[in-house]
C-alpha cells in the first residue's frame, strides 16, 4: 500500500505529520518498504520510530494478516499488536499459531490479542488443546489462562498444570531465580504459612513454583482494571518459610481497603513483627514499613516524605530517595530491597534456607468474583 494512501486515512494531524516526516526522511513510499526497513536497519532510533509508524498507520487487515508469519520476529510482533477486540476474534485462527511463537514478545502480543477477544474464543483454544501437538498445544493452555484465568480450565488441563507444578516443586527448592519487583509485599516473621493464610482470610491455596508465583503477582499488579473490577485484590502469592520469614505478595485483604500501616500493625500484633516493602520498576518509587507487636516502628514512602514515622539504624550512611540536599550528594540512595536485605529477606533473589513451597491463594474478592486472568508460565 502507498504511504500517501495511508496518510489520507489518518485523522490525527499530529500523528499524520509524524508519519509523513519519517517516510520522507527514510525515503519510504510504500508500507512494504517500511517493513523492509524494519528488518534491515541497525539504527536503534530508526527502528524505534519505524515501529511506532507501523502502529500509527491503518493498513488493511489483510496486510497485517500476511505479516503474522513473517520470518522476522519484530514484524510478527508488530502485526499481532494490530489485532484487538472484535477484529482479533474474527481472525483468531490466524493468530493462533503465534501462541507457540519462538519469540517471547511475539507470543506475548498474541496473548494480549486473545485476552481482548472475550470468552467466545475459549472453544477454539480448548479444541486446540485436544487436537494440536507440541508447542501449539502448550500455547493454547496459556491462551486459556489469558482469556478466562485458571477457572476456565477443563478438569484434564487442571490436572496437567497440577502435575507440572508437583514435578517442578522439588527442583524449585534449590533454584535461584531473579524476581521482577514492581509493587508491594509483606514480610511476616513466621514459618507458619497456614497461620498467615488464616489470619489474612485467604482461601483455596494452590501450590506454585517461584516463577509461577512471581508471574501471577506481576500479572495481577500490572493488569489494567477499573475501580469496580477485582483484579489486583483477588489473589496473592504466599511463599514458603524463608529464613524464618513468610512473604505475601499482593493485597492480602479484601479489595485493598486497608492501609499499609494498618495491615502491618494487625499482622505484627499476631506474629510479633511484620514489614512492608515496595518498589517500582519505572519511576523510582520505594517504601517500607516496620511494625512490632502491633506498633509502627518506621514508615517511609519516597512519594509521601511528609508522612514519615520513626527511623531505622539500617538507613544510616544512605540517602533517602526523596532527599535532594547537597550534603547527601556522596551517598547512595537506599531502597526497599536494601532494607529488606538487612532486616528480613530480599526477594530479588530467592536465596537462603527455605522450607515448604509457595501458594497462590484467593482473597474474599477472588472467591466472590473469580481468579484473575493473565499470562502464567505453566508450560515451561
C-alpha positions as YAML, in Angstrom:
chain: A
units: angstrom
residues:
- id: 1
  name: UNK
  ca: [0.00, 0.00, 0.00]
- id: 2
  name: UNK
  ca: [1.19, 3.52, -0.80]
- id: 3
  name: UNK
  ca: [2.16, 5.64, 2.20]
- id: 4
  name: UNK
  ca: [0.23, 8.52, 0.67]
- id: 5
  name: UNK
  ca: [-2.97, 6.47, 0.69]
- id: 6
  name: UNK
  ca: [-2.39, 5.52, 4.33]
- id: 7
  name: UNK
  ca: [-1.81, 9.16, 5.25]
- id: 8
  name: UNK
  ca: [-5.12, 10.10, 3.67]
- id: 9
  name: UNK
  ca: [-6.85, 7.70, 6.10]
- id: 10
  name: UNK
  ca: [-5.36, 9.34, 9.19]
- id: 11
  name: UNK
  ca: [-7.46, 11.92, 11.02]
- id: 12
  name: UNK
  ca: [-4.98, 12.80, 13.79]
- id: 13
  name: UNK
  ca: [-2.92, 15.71, 12.46]
- id: 14
  name: UNK
  ca: [-0.01, 15.23, 14.84]
- id: 15
  name: UNK
  ca: [0.40, 11.53, 14.04]
- id: 16
  name: UNK
  ca: [-0.07, 12.20, 10.35]
- id: 17
  name: UNK
  ca: [2.78, 14.72, 10.40]
- id: 18
  name: UNK
  ca: [4.94, 12.27, 12.36]
- id: 19
  name: UNK
  ca: [4.41, 9.51, 9.78]
- id: 20
  name: UNK
  ca: [4.90, 11.87, 6.85]
- id: 21
  name: UNK
  ca: [8.18, 13.23, 8.25]
- id: 22
  name: UNK
  ca: [9.56, 9.75, 8.93]
- id: 23
  name: UNK
  ca: [8.58, 8.49, 5.47]
- id: 24
  name: UNK
  ca: [10.26, 11.47, 3.82]
- id: 25
  name: UNK
  ca: [13.44, 11.17, 5.90]
- id: 26
  name: UNK
  ca: [13.78, 7.45, 5.18]
- id: 27
  name: UNK
  ca: [12.66, 7.59, 1.56]
- id: 28
  name: UNK
  ca: [9.70, 5.28, 2.18]
- id: 29
  name: UNK
  ca: [6.85, 5.34, -0.31]
- id: 30
  name: UNK
  ca: [5.05, 2.05, 0.48]
- id: 31
  name: UNK
  ca: [4.12, 0.03, 3.55]
- id: 32
  name: UNK
  ca: [6.17, -2.83, 2.15]
- id: 33
  name: UNK
  ca: [9.24, -0.61, 2.12]
- id: 34
  name: UNK
  ca: [8.61, 0.24, 5.78]
- id: 35
  name: UNK
  ca: [8.65, -3.48, 6.59]
- id: 36
  name: UNK
  ca: [11.91, -3.89, 4.67]
- id: 37
  name: UNK
  ca: [13.45, -1.03, 6.64]
- id: 38
  name: UNK
  ca: [12.43, -2.60, 9.95]
- id: 39
  name: UNK
  ca: [14.06, -5.89, 9.01]
- id: 40
  name: UNK
  ca: [17.31, -4.40, 7.70]
- id: 41
  name: UNK
  ca: [18.15, -1.29, 9.71]
- id: 42
  name: UNK
  ca: [20.65, -1.49, 12.56]
- id: 43
  name: UNK
  ca: [19.93, 2.02, 13.80]
- id: 44
  name: UNK
  ca: [18.02, 1.71, 17.09]
- id: 45
  name: UNK
  ca: [16.47, 5.17, 16.76]
- id: 46
  name: UNK
  ca: [15.21, 4.41, 13.26]
- id: 47
  name: UNK
  ca: [13.82, 1.07, 14.40]
- id: 48
  name: UNK
  ca: [12.08, 2.61, 17.40]
- id: 49
  name: UNK
  ca: [10.42, 5.30, 15.29]
- id: 50
  name: UNK
  ca: [9.73, 2.87, 12.46]
- id: 51
  name: UNK
  ca: [7.78, 0.50, 14.68]
- id: 52
  name: UNK
  ca: [5.85, 3.47, 16.03]
- id: 53
  name: UNK
  ca: [4.93, 4.47, 12.47]
- id: 54
  name: UNK
  ca: [3.90, 0.84, 11.82]
- id: 55
  name: UNK
  ca: [1.46, 1.12, 14.73]
- id: 56
  name: UNK
  ca: [0.10, 4.54, 13.70]
- id: 57
  name: UNK
  ca: [-0.88, 3.88, 10.11]
- id: 58
  name: UNK
  ca: [-4.01, 1.86, 9.36]
- id: 59
  name: UNK
  ca: [-3.32, -0.67, 6.64]
- id: 60
  name: UNK
  ca: [-5.95, -3.24, 5.65]
- id: 61
  name: UNK
  ca: [-6.41, -6.25, 7.91]
- id: 62
  name: UNK
  ca: [-5.18, -8.49, 5.09]
- id: 63
  name: UNK
  ca: [-1.83, -6.68, 5.14]
- id: 64
  name: UNK
  ca: [-1.30, -7.41, 8.84]
- id: 65
  name: UNK
  ca: [-2.57, -10.98, 8.45]
- id: 66
  name: UNK
  ca: [0.05, -11.58, 5.79]
- id: 67
  name: UNK
  ca: [2.76, -10.46, 8.21]
- id: 68
  name: UNK
  ca: [1.79, -12.76, 11.10]
- id: 69
  name: UNK
  ca: [4.04, -15.43, 9.62]
- id: 70
  name: UNK
  ca: [6.89, -13.09, 8.64]
- id: 71
  name: UNK
  ca: [10.41, -14.52, 9.21]
- id: 72
  name: UNK
  ca: [11.38, -11.51, 11.34]
- id: 73
  name: UNK
  ca: [10.11, -11.75, 14.94]
- id: 74
  name: UNK
  ca: [9.71, -7.97, 15.27]
- id: 75
  name: UNK
  ca: [7.35, -7.84, 12.30]
- id: 76
  name: UNK
  ca: [5.29, -10.76, 13.65]
- id: 77
  name: UNK
  ca: [5.06, -8.97, 16.97]
- id: 78
  name: UNK
  ca: [4.07, -5.65, 15.40]
- id: 79
  name: UNK
  ca: [1.47, -7.30, 13.17]
- id: 80
  name: UNK
  ca: [-0.11, -9.15, 16.10]
- id: 81
  name: UNK
  ca: [-0.35, -5.88, 18.03]
- id: 82
  name: UNK
  ca: [-2.74, -4.53, 15.40]
- id: 83
  name: UNK
  ca: [-5.48, -7.01, 16.32]
- id: 84
  name: UNK
  ca: [-7.66, -6.35, 19.34]
- id: 85
  name: UNK
  ca: [-11.28, -6.94, 20.36]
- id: 86
  name: UNK
  ca: [-13.80, -7.99, 17.73]
- id: 87
  name: UNK
  ca: [-11.22, -7.75, 14.95]
- id: 88
  name: UNK
  ca: [-8.91, -10.09, 16.84]
- id: 89
  name: UNK
  ca: [-11.77, -12.53, 17.44]
- id: 90
  name: UNK
  ca: [-12.60, -12.51, 13.71]
- id: 91
  name: UNK
  ca: [-9.04, -13.62, 12.92]
- id: 92
  name: UNK
  ca: [-8.44, -15.80, 15.97]
- id: 93
  name: UNK
  ca: [-7.49, -18.85, 13.89]
- id: 94
  name: UNK
  ca: [-4.87, -16.81, 12.03]
- id: 95
  name: UNK
  ca: [-3.45, -15.51, 15.32]
- id: 96
  name: UNK
  ca: [-3.45, -18.95, 16.94]
- id: 97
  name: UNK
  ca: [0.00, -20.10, 15.68]
- id: 98
  name: UNK
  ca: [1.66, -17.13, 17.40]
- id: 99
  name: UNK
  ca: [0.73, -18.63, 20.76]
- id: 100
  name: UNK
  ca: [3.54, -21.08, 20.00]
- id: 101
  name: UNK
  ca: [5.94, -18.48, 18.61]
- id: 102
  name: UNK
  ca: [9.58, -18.99, 19.50]
- id: 103
  name: UNK
  ca: [9.90, -15.28, 20.23]
- id: 104
  name: UNK
  ca: [8.61, -14.38, 23.69]
- id: 105
  name: UNK
  ca: [7.44, -10.92, 22.67]
- id: 106
  name: UNK
  ca: [5.58, -12.11, 19.58]
- id: 107
  name: UNK
  ca: [3.86, -14.72, 21.72]
- id: 108
  name: UNK
  ca: [3.02, -12.08, 24.31]
- id: 109
  name: UNK
  ca: [1.38, -9.84, 21.71]
- id: 110
  name: UNK
  ca: [-0.72, -12.78, 20.56]
- id: 111
  name: UNK
  ca: [-1.69, -13.50, 24.16]
- id: 112
  name: UNK
  ca: [-2.76, -9.89, 24.64]
- id: 113
  name: UNK
  ca: [-4.81, -10.12, 21.45]
- id: 114
  name: UNK
  ca: [-6.56, -13.26, 22.71]
- id: 115
  name: UNK
  ca: [-7.14, -11.58, 26.05]
- id: 116
  name: UNK
  ca: [-9.31, -8.96, 24.32]
- id: 117
  name: UNK
  ca: [-11.46, -11.48, 22.44]
- id: 118
  name: UNK
  ca: [-13.69, -12.49, 25.32]
- id: 119
  name: UNK
  ca: [-14.97, -15.96, 26.26]
- id: 120
  name: UNK
  ca: [-16.22, -16.58, 22.71]
- id: 121
  name: UNK
  ca: [-12.71, -17.73, 21.77]
- id: 122
  name: UNK
  ca: [-12.43, -20.35, 24.53]
- id: 123
  name: UNK
  ca: [-13.94, -23.17, 22.40]
- id: 124
  name: UNK
  ca: [-11.21, -22.64, 19.78]
- id: 125
  name: UNK
  ca: [-8.48, -22.77, 22.43]
- id: 126
  name: UNK
  ca: [-9.97, -25.83, 24.08]
- id: 127
  name: UNK
  ca: [-10.31, -27.54, 20.69]
- id: 128
  name: UNK
  ca: [-6.64, -26.76, 20.05]
- id: 129
  name: UNK
  ca: [-5.76, -28.32, 23.40]
- id: 130
  name: UNK
  ca: [-7.48, -31.54, 22.28]
- id: 131
  name: UNK
  ca: [-6.18, -31.74, 18.72]
- id: 132
  name: UNK
  ca: [-2.85, -29.90, 18.40]
- id: 133
  name: UNK
  ca: [0.58, -31.16, 19.40]
- id: 134
  name: UNK
  ca: [3.76, -29.75, 20.85]
- id: 135
  name: UNK
  ca: [4.26, -26.04, 21.29]
- id: 136
  name: UNK
  ca: [0.85, -25.04, 19.90]
- id: 137
  name: UNK
  ca: [-0.92, -27.33, 22.35]
- id: 138
  name: UNK
  ca: [1.04, -25.75, 25.20]
- id: 139
  name: UNK
  ca: [0.39, -22.28, 23.78]
- id: 140
  name: UNK
  ca: [-3.36, -22.93, 23.81]
- id: 141
  name: UNK
  ca: [-3.13, -23.74, 27.51]
- id: 142
  name: UNK
  ca: [-1.52, -20.36, 28.20]
- id: 143
  name: UNK
  ca: [-4.14, -18.74, 25.97]
- id: 144
  name: UNK
  ca: [-6.91, -20.21, 28.08]
- id: 145
  name: UNK
  ca: [-5.36, -18.62, 31.17]
- id: 146
  name: UNK
  ca: [-5.12, -15.28, 29.36]
- id: 147
  name: UNK
  ca: [-8.76, -15.34, 28.29]
- id: 148
  name: UNK
  ca: [-10.52, -16.91, 31.25]
- id: 149
  name: UNK
  ca: [-7.99, -17.43, 34.04]
- id: 150
  name: UNK
  ca: [-7.49, -20.74, 35.85]
- id: 151
  name: UNK
  ca: [-11.26, -21.03, 36.32]
- id: 152
  name: UNK
  ca: [-11.55, -21.72, 32.56]
- id: 153
  name: UNK
  ca: [-9.53, -24.94, 32.74]
- id: 154
  name: UNK
  ca: [-11.32, -28.18, 31.97]
- id: 155
  name: UNK
  ca: [-10.53, -30.89, 34.56]
- id: 156
  name: UNK
  ca: [-7.95, -32.53, 32.27]
- id: 157
  name: UNK
  ca: [-5.99, -29.28, 31.88]
- id: 158
  name: UNK
  ca: [-6.20, -28.55, 35.58]
- id: 159
  name: UNK
  ca: [-4.62, -31.96, 36.16]
- id: 160
  name: UNK
  ca: [-1.86, -31.18, 33.65]
- id: 161
  name: UNK
  ca: [-0.97, -27.95, 35.45]
- id: 162
  name: UNK
  ca: [-1.06, -29.67, 38.86]
- id: 163
  name: UNK
  ca: [1.28, -32.42, 37.63]
- id: 164
  name: UNK
  ca: [3.65, -29.86, 36.16]
- id: 165
  name: UNK
  ca: [3.81, -27.93, 39.42]
- id: 166
  name: UNK
  ca: [4.36, -31.06, 41.53]
- id: 167
  name: UNK
  ca: [7.17, -32.08, 39.20]
- id: 168
  name: UNK
  ca: [8.84, -28.68, 39.46]
- id: 169
  name: UNK
  ca: [8.46, -28.12, 43.19]
- id: 170
  name: UNK
  ca: [11.40, -30.29, 44.27]
- id: 171
  name: UNK
  ca: [13.82, -28.56, 41.89]
- id: 172
  name: UNK
  ca: [12.29, -25.26, 42.94]
- id: 173
  name: UNK
  ca: [13.63, -25.69, 46.47]
- id: 174
  name: UNK
  ca: [17.19, -25.30, 45.18]
- id: 175
  name: UNK
  ca: [16.73, -22.83, 42.35]
- id: 176
  name: UNK
  ca: [17.86, -19.21, 42.43]
- id: 177
  name: UNK
  ca: [15.64, -17.07, 40.22]
- id: 178
  name: UNK
  ca: [15.66, -13.31, 39.92]
- id: 179
  name: UNK
  ca: [12.24, -11.87, 40.70]
- id: 180
  name: UNK
  ca: [10.95, -8.79, 38.93]
- id: 181
  name: UNK
  ca: [9.91, -6.46, 41.74]
- id: 182
  name: UNK
  ca: [7.34, -3.80, 40.95]
- id: 183
  name: UNK
  ca: [4.74, -3.35, 43.66]
- id: 184
  name: UNK
  ca: [4.39, -4.09, 47.34]
- id: 185
  name: UNK
  ca: [4.87, -7.16, 49.53]
- id: 186
  name: UNK
  ca: [4.74, -8.07, 53.20]
- id: 187
  name: UNK
  ca: [7.39, -9.96, 55.18]
- id: 188
  name: UNK
  ca: [5.91, -11.69, 58.23]
- id: 189
  name: UNK
  ca: [8.22, -13.14, 60.90]
- id: 190
  name: UNK
  ca: [6.90, -16.70, 60.95]
- id: 191
  name: UNK
  ca: [7.47, -20.01, 59.23]
- id: 192
  name: UNK
  ca: [3.80, -20.97, 59.61]
- id: 193
  name: UNK
  ca: [2.31, -20.44, 56.17]
- id: 194
  name: UNK
  ca: [-1.04, -21.89, 57.22]
- id: 195
  name: UNK
  ca: [-1.29, -19.36, 60.03]
- id: 196
  name: UNK
  ca: [-0.61, -16.50, 57.60]
- id: 197
  name: UNK
  ca: [-3.33, -17.77, 55.29]
- id: 198
  name: UNK
  ca: [-5.75, -17.99, 58.20]
- id: 199
  name: UNK
  ca: [-5.08, -14.55, 59.66]
- id: 200
  name: UNK
  ca: [-5.33, -12.90, 56.23]
- id: 201
  name: UNK
  ca: [-8.53, -14.77, 55.41]
- id: 202
  name: UNK
  ca: [-7.02, -16.38, 52.30]
- id: 203
  name: UNK
  ca: [-8.64, -19.45, 50.75]
- id: 204
  name: UNK
  ca: [-8.12, -22.22, 48.20]
- id: 205
  name: UNK
  ca: [-4.30, -22.24, 48.24]
- id: 206
  name: UNK
  ca: [-2.74, -23.87, 45.18]
- id: 207
  name: UNK
  ca: [0.95, -24.90, 45.21]
- id: 208
  name: UNK
  ca: [3.14, -22.92, 42.81]
- id: 209
  name: UNK
  ca: [6.78, -22.63, 41.86]
- id: 210
  name: UNK
  ca: [8.65, -19.40, 42.49]
- id: 211
  name: UNK
  ca: [8.46, -18.46, 38.82]
- id: 212
  name: UNK
  ca: [4.72, -19.10, 38.63]
- id: 213
  name: UNK
  ca: [4.01, -17.22, 41.86]
- id: 214
  name: UNK
  ca: [6.09, -14.24, 40.76]
- id: 215
  name: UNK
  ca: [4.40, -14.21, 37.35]
- id: 216
  name: UNK
  ca: [0.97, -14.22, 38.96]
- id: 217
  name: UNK
  ca: [1.80, -11.29, 41.23]
- id: 218
  name: UNK
  ca: [3.36, -9.26, 38.42]
- id: 219
  name: UNK
  ca: [0.47, -10.06, 36.09]
- id: 220
  name: UNK
  ca: [-2.18, -9.02, 38.60]
- id: 221
  name: UNK
  ca: [-0.36, -5.90, 39.76]
- id: 222
  name: UNK
  ca: [0.20, -4.61, 36.22]
- id: 223
  name: UNK
  ca: [-3.24, -5.52, 34.89]
- id: 224
  name: UNK
  ca: [-5.40, -2.69, 33.60]
- id: 225
  name: UNK
  ca: [-8.61, -2.64, 35.56]
- id: 226
  name: UNK
  ca: [-11.42, -0.32, 36.52]
- id: 227
  name: UNK
  ca: [-12.16, 0.59, 40.12]
- id: 228
  name: UNK
  ca: [-15.11, -1.77, 40.27]
- id: 229
  name: UNK
  ca: [-13.12, -4.74, 38.95]
- id: 230
  name: UNK
  ca: [-11.34, -7.18, 41.21]
- id: 231
  name: UNK
  ca: [-8.02, -7.96, 39.57]
- id: 232
  name: UNK
  ca: [-5.28, -6.68, 41.86]
- id: 233
  name: UNK
  ca: [-7.13, -7.68, 45.02]
- id: 234
  name: UNK
  ca: [-8.33, -11.20, 44.11]
- id: 235
  name: UNK
  ca: [-5.19, -13.29, 44.51]
- id: 236
  name: UNK
  ca: [-1.92, -13.22, 46.43]
- id: 237
  name: UNK
  ca: [1.32, -15.16, 46.30]
- id: 238
  name: UNK
  ca: [2.43, -16.51, 49.67]
- id: 239
  name: UNK
  ca: [5.92, -18.00, 49.85]
- id: 240
  name: UNK
  ca: [7.08, -20.93, 51.92]
- id: 241
  name: UNK
  ca: [9.21, -20.25, 55.00]
- id: 242
  name: UNK
  ca: [12.35, -18.38, 54.05]
- id: 243
  name: UNK
  ca: [14.99, -17.84, 56.73]
- id: 244
  name: UNK
  ca: [12.15, -17.66, 59.26]
- id: 245
  name: UNK
  ca: [10.00, -15.25, 57.21]
- id: 246
  name: UNK
  ca: [6.89, -15.75, 55.10]
- id: 247
  name: UNK
  ca: [6.33, -13.26, 52.29]
- id: 248
  name: UNK
  ca: [2.94, -12.17, 50.94]
- id: 249
  name: UNK
  ca: [2.91, -10.51, 47.51]
- id: 250
  name: UNK
  ca: [-0.21, -8.52, 46.70]
- id: 251
  name: UNK
  ca: [-3.23, -7.24, 48.62]
- id: 252
  name: UNK
  ca: [-3.93, -9.75, 51.42]
- id: 253
  name: UNK
  ca: [-7.23, -8.23, 52.48]
- id: 254
  name: UNK
  ca: [-10.43, -7.58, 50.58]
- id: 255
  name: UNK
  ca: [-10.13, -5.03, 47.76]
- id: 256
  name: UNK
  ca: [-7.12, -3.26, 49.24]
- id: 257
  name: UNK
  ca: [-9.22, -1.16, 51.63]
- id: 258
  name: UNK
  ca: [-6.72, -1.21, 54.49]
- id: 259
  name: UNK
  ca: [-3.62, 0.95, 54.62]
- id: 260
  name: UNK
  ca: [-0.11, -0.47, 54.72]
- id: 261
  name: UNK
  ca: [0.35, 0.77, 58.28]
- id: 262
  name: UNK
  ca: [-2.87, -0.83, 59.45]
- id: 263
  name: UNK
  ca: [-2.04, -4.18, 57.86]
- id: 264
  name: UNK
  ca: [1.47, -4.19, 59.31]
- id: 265
  name: UNK
  ca: [0.16, -3.32, 62.76]
- id: 266
  name: UNK
  ca: [-2.53, -6.02, 62.67]
- id: 267
  name: UNK
  ca: [-0.17, -8.75, 61.43]
- id: 268
  name: UNK
  ca: [2.62, -7.79, 63.83]
- id: 269
  name: UNK
  ca: [0.18, -8.00, 66.75]
- id: 270
  name: UNK
  ca: [-0.32, -11.66, 65.82]
- id: 271
  name: UNK
  ca: [3.16, -12.67, 64.65]
- id: 272
  name: UNK
  ca: [5.36, -10.25, 66.57]
- id: 273
  name: UNK
  ca: [6.92, -8.49, 63.59]
- id: 274
  name: UNK
  ca: [5.76, -7.59, 60.08]
- id: 275
  name: UNK
  ca: [7.38, -5.47, 57.38]
- id: 276
  name: UNK
  ca: [6.05, -3.95, 54.18]
- id: 277
  name: UNK
  ca: [8.29, -3.22, 51.22]
- id: 278
  name: UNK
  ca: [7.55, -1.58, 47.90]
- id: 279
  name: UNK
  ca: [9.50, -0.77, 44.75]
- id: 280
  name: UNK
  ca: [8.66, 0.39, 41.25]
- id: 281
  name: UNK
  ca: [10.48, -0.64, 38.11]
- id: 282
  name: UNK
  ca: [9.56, 2.58, 36.36]
- id: 283
  name: UNK
  ca: [9.50, 5.77, 38.42]
- id: 284
  name: UNK
  ca: [11.88, 5.38, 41.37]
- id: 285
  name: UNK
  ca: [9.15, 4.87, 43.97]
- id: 286
  name: UNK
  ca: [10.12, 2.87, 47.04]
- id: 287
  name: UNK
  ca: [8.64, 2.40, 50.51]
- id: 288
  name: UNK
  ca: [8.99, 0.38, 53.68]
- id: 289
  name: UNK
  ca: [7.13, -0.07, 56.94]
- id: 290
  name: UNK
  ca: [8.27, -1.94, 60.05]
- id: 291
  name: UNK
  ca: [5.82, -2.93, 62.78]
- id: 292
  name: UNK
  ca: [6.49, -4.81, 66.02]
- id: 293
  name: UNK
  ca: [3.90, -6.08, 68.49]
- id: 294
  name: UNK
  ca: [1.13, -4.03, 66.91]
- id: 295
  name: UNK
  ca: [3.02, -0.73, 66.76]
- id: 296
  name: UNK
  ca: [4.55, 1.06, 63.76]
- id: 297
  name: UNK
  ca: [8.29, 1.49, 64.32]
- id: 298
  name: UNK
  ca: [9.09, 3.00, 60.94]
- id: 299
  name: UNK
  ca: [7.14, 4.13, 57.88]
- id: 300
  name: UNK
  ca: [8.71, 5.68, 54.81]
- id: 301
  name: UNK
  ca: [7.34, 6.35, 51.33]
- id: 302
  name: UNK
  ca: [9.54, 8.18, 48.83]
- id: 303
  name: UNK
  ca: [6.45, 9.90, 47.39]
- id: 304
  name: UNK
  ca: [4.98, 10.79, 50.81]
- id: 305
  name: UNK
  ca: [8.02, 12.07, 52.69]
- id: 306
  name: UNK
  ca: [5.88, 14.26, 54.97]
- id: 307
  name: UNK
  ca: [4.16, 11.17, 56.39]
- id: 308
  name: UNK
  ca: [7.30, 9.53, 57.76]
- id: 309
  name: UNK
  ca: [7.25, 7.73, 61.10]
- id: 310
  name: UNK
  ca: [10.45, 6.94, 63.04]
- id: 311
  name: UNK
  ca: [13.80, 5.93, 61.58]
- id: 312
  name: UNK
  ca: [15.99, 2.83, 61.32]
- id: 313
  name: UNK
  ca: [19.65, 2.24, 62.09]
- id: 314
  name: UNK
  ca: [19.98, 0.44, 58.76]
- id: 315
  name: UNK
  ca: [19.31, 3.76, 56.99]
- id: 316
  name: UNK
  ca: [22.50, 5.32, 58.42]
- id: 317
  name: UNK
  ca: [25.05, 6.04, 55.72]
- id: 318
  name: UNK
  ca: [22.43, 6.11, 52.99]
- id: 319
  name: UNK
  ca: [20.36, 8.84, 51.38]
- id: 320
  name: UNK
  ca: [16.59, 8.60, 51.46]
- id: 321
  name: UNK
  ca: [15.46, 8.83, 47.78]
- id: 322
  name: UNK
  ca: [13.34, 11.94, 48.26]
- id: 323
  name: UNK
  ca: [16.19, 13.91, 49.90]
- id: 324
  name: UNK
  ca: [17.88, 16.14, 47.31]
- id: 325
  name: UNK
  ca: [20.00, 18.18, 49.75]
- id: 326
  name: UNK
  ca: [23.64, 18.87, 48.81]
- id: 327
  name: UNK
  ca: [25.12, 17.17, 51.89]
- id: 328
  name: UNK
  ca: [23.86, 13.80, 50.61]
- id: 329
  name: UNK
  ca: [25.46, 14.05, 47.17]
- id: 330
  name: UNK
  ca: [28.11, 11.45, 48.06]
- id: 331
  name: UNK
  ca: [25.62, 8.94, 49.49]
- id: 332
  name: UNK
  ca: [23.84, 6.20, 47.58]
- id: 333
  name: UNK
  ca: [20.05, 6.12, 47.72]
- id: 334
  name: UNK
  ca: [18.54, 3.38, 49.86]
- id: 335
  name: UNK
  ca: [15.67, 1.30, 48.52]
- id: 336
  name: UNK
  ca: [13.27, -1.24, 49.92]
- id: 337
  name: UNK
  ca: [15.42, -4.19, 48.83]
- id: 338
  name: UNK
  ca: [18.39, -2.72, 50.73]
- id: 339
  name: UNK
  ca: [16.31, -2.50, 53.89]
- id: 340
  name: UNK
  ca: [14.88, -5.98, 53.35]
- id: 341
  name: UNK
  ca: [18.37, -7.41, 52.83]
- id: 342
  name: UNK
  ca: [19.32, -6.29, 56.33]
- id: 343
  name: UNK
  ca: [16.09, -6.72, 58.29]
- id: 344
  name: UNK
  ca: [14.33, -9.73, 56.73]
- id: 345
  name: UNK
  ca: [14.88, -11.27, 53.27]
- id: 346
  name: UNK
  ca: [15.40, -9.72, 49.86]
- id: 347
  name: UNK
  ca: [13.17, -11.41, 47.28]
- id: 348
  name: UNK
  ca: [15.17, -10.08, 44.34]
- id: 349
  name: UNK
  ca: [16.92, -13.44, 44.51]
- id: 350
  name: UNK
  ca: [15.46, -16.46, 46.26]
- id: 351
  name: UNK
  ca: [18.48, -17.46, 48.29]
- id: 352
  name: UNK
  ca: [18.88, -18.84, 51.81]
- id: 353
  name: UNK
  ca: [17.16, -21.57, 53.80]
- id: 354
  name: UNK
  ca: [13.65, -22.31, 52.55]
- id: 355
  name: UNK
  ca: [11.04, -24.74, 53.77]
- id: 356
  name: UNK
  ca: [7.87, -25.80, 52.02]
- id: 357
  name: UNK
  ca: [6.64, -24.15, 48.85]
- id: 358
  name: UNK
  ca: [4.69, -21.11, 47.78]
- id: 359
  name: UNK
  ca: [0.97, -20.97, 47.07]
- id: 360
  name: UNK
  ca: [-1.46, -18.79, 45.19]
- id: 361
  name: UNK
  ca: [-4.45, -18.10, 47.39]
- id: 362
  name: UNK
  ca: [-7.68, -16.21, 46.86]
- id: 363
  name: UNK
  ca: [-8.89, -13.27, 48.90]
- id: 364
  name: UNK
  ca: [-12.59, -12.84, 49.52]
- id: 365
  name: UNK
  ca: [-12.71, -10.82, 46.29]
- id: 366
  name: UNK
  ca: [-11.19, -13.75, 44.43]
- id: 367
  name: UNK
  ca: [-13.71, -16.20, 45.90]
- id: 368
  name: UNK
  ca: [-16.59, -13.90, 45.00]
- id: 369
  name: UNK
  ca: [-15.51, -12.71, 41.57]
- id: 370
  name: UNK
  ca: [-13.13, -15.44, 40.38]
- id: 371
  name: UNK
  ca: [-9.39, -15.73, 39.77]
- id: 372
  name: UNK
  ca: [-7.71, -13.03, 37.69]
- id: 373
  name: UNK
  ca: [-6.94, -13.63, 34.05]
- id: 374
  name: UNK
  ca: [-3.44, -13.36, 32.71]
- id: 375
  name: UNK
  ca: [-0.23, -14.90, 31.44]
- id: 376
  name: UNK
  ca: [1.39, -17.55, 33.62]
- id: 377
  name: UNK
  ca: [4.32, -19.75, 32.72]
- id: 378
  name: UNK
  ca: [2.53, -23.07, 33.10]
- id: 379
  name: UNK
  ca: [4.25, -24.90, 30.27]
- id: 380
  name: UNK
  ca: [7.96, -24.46, 30.74]
...
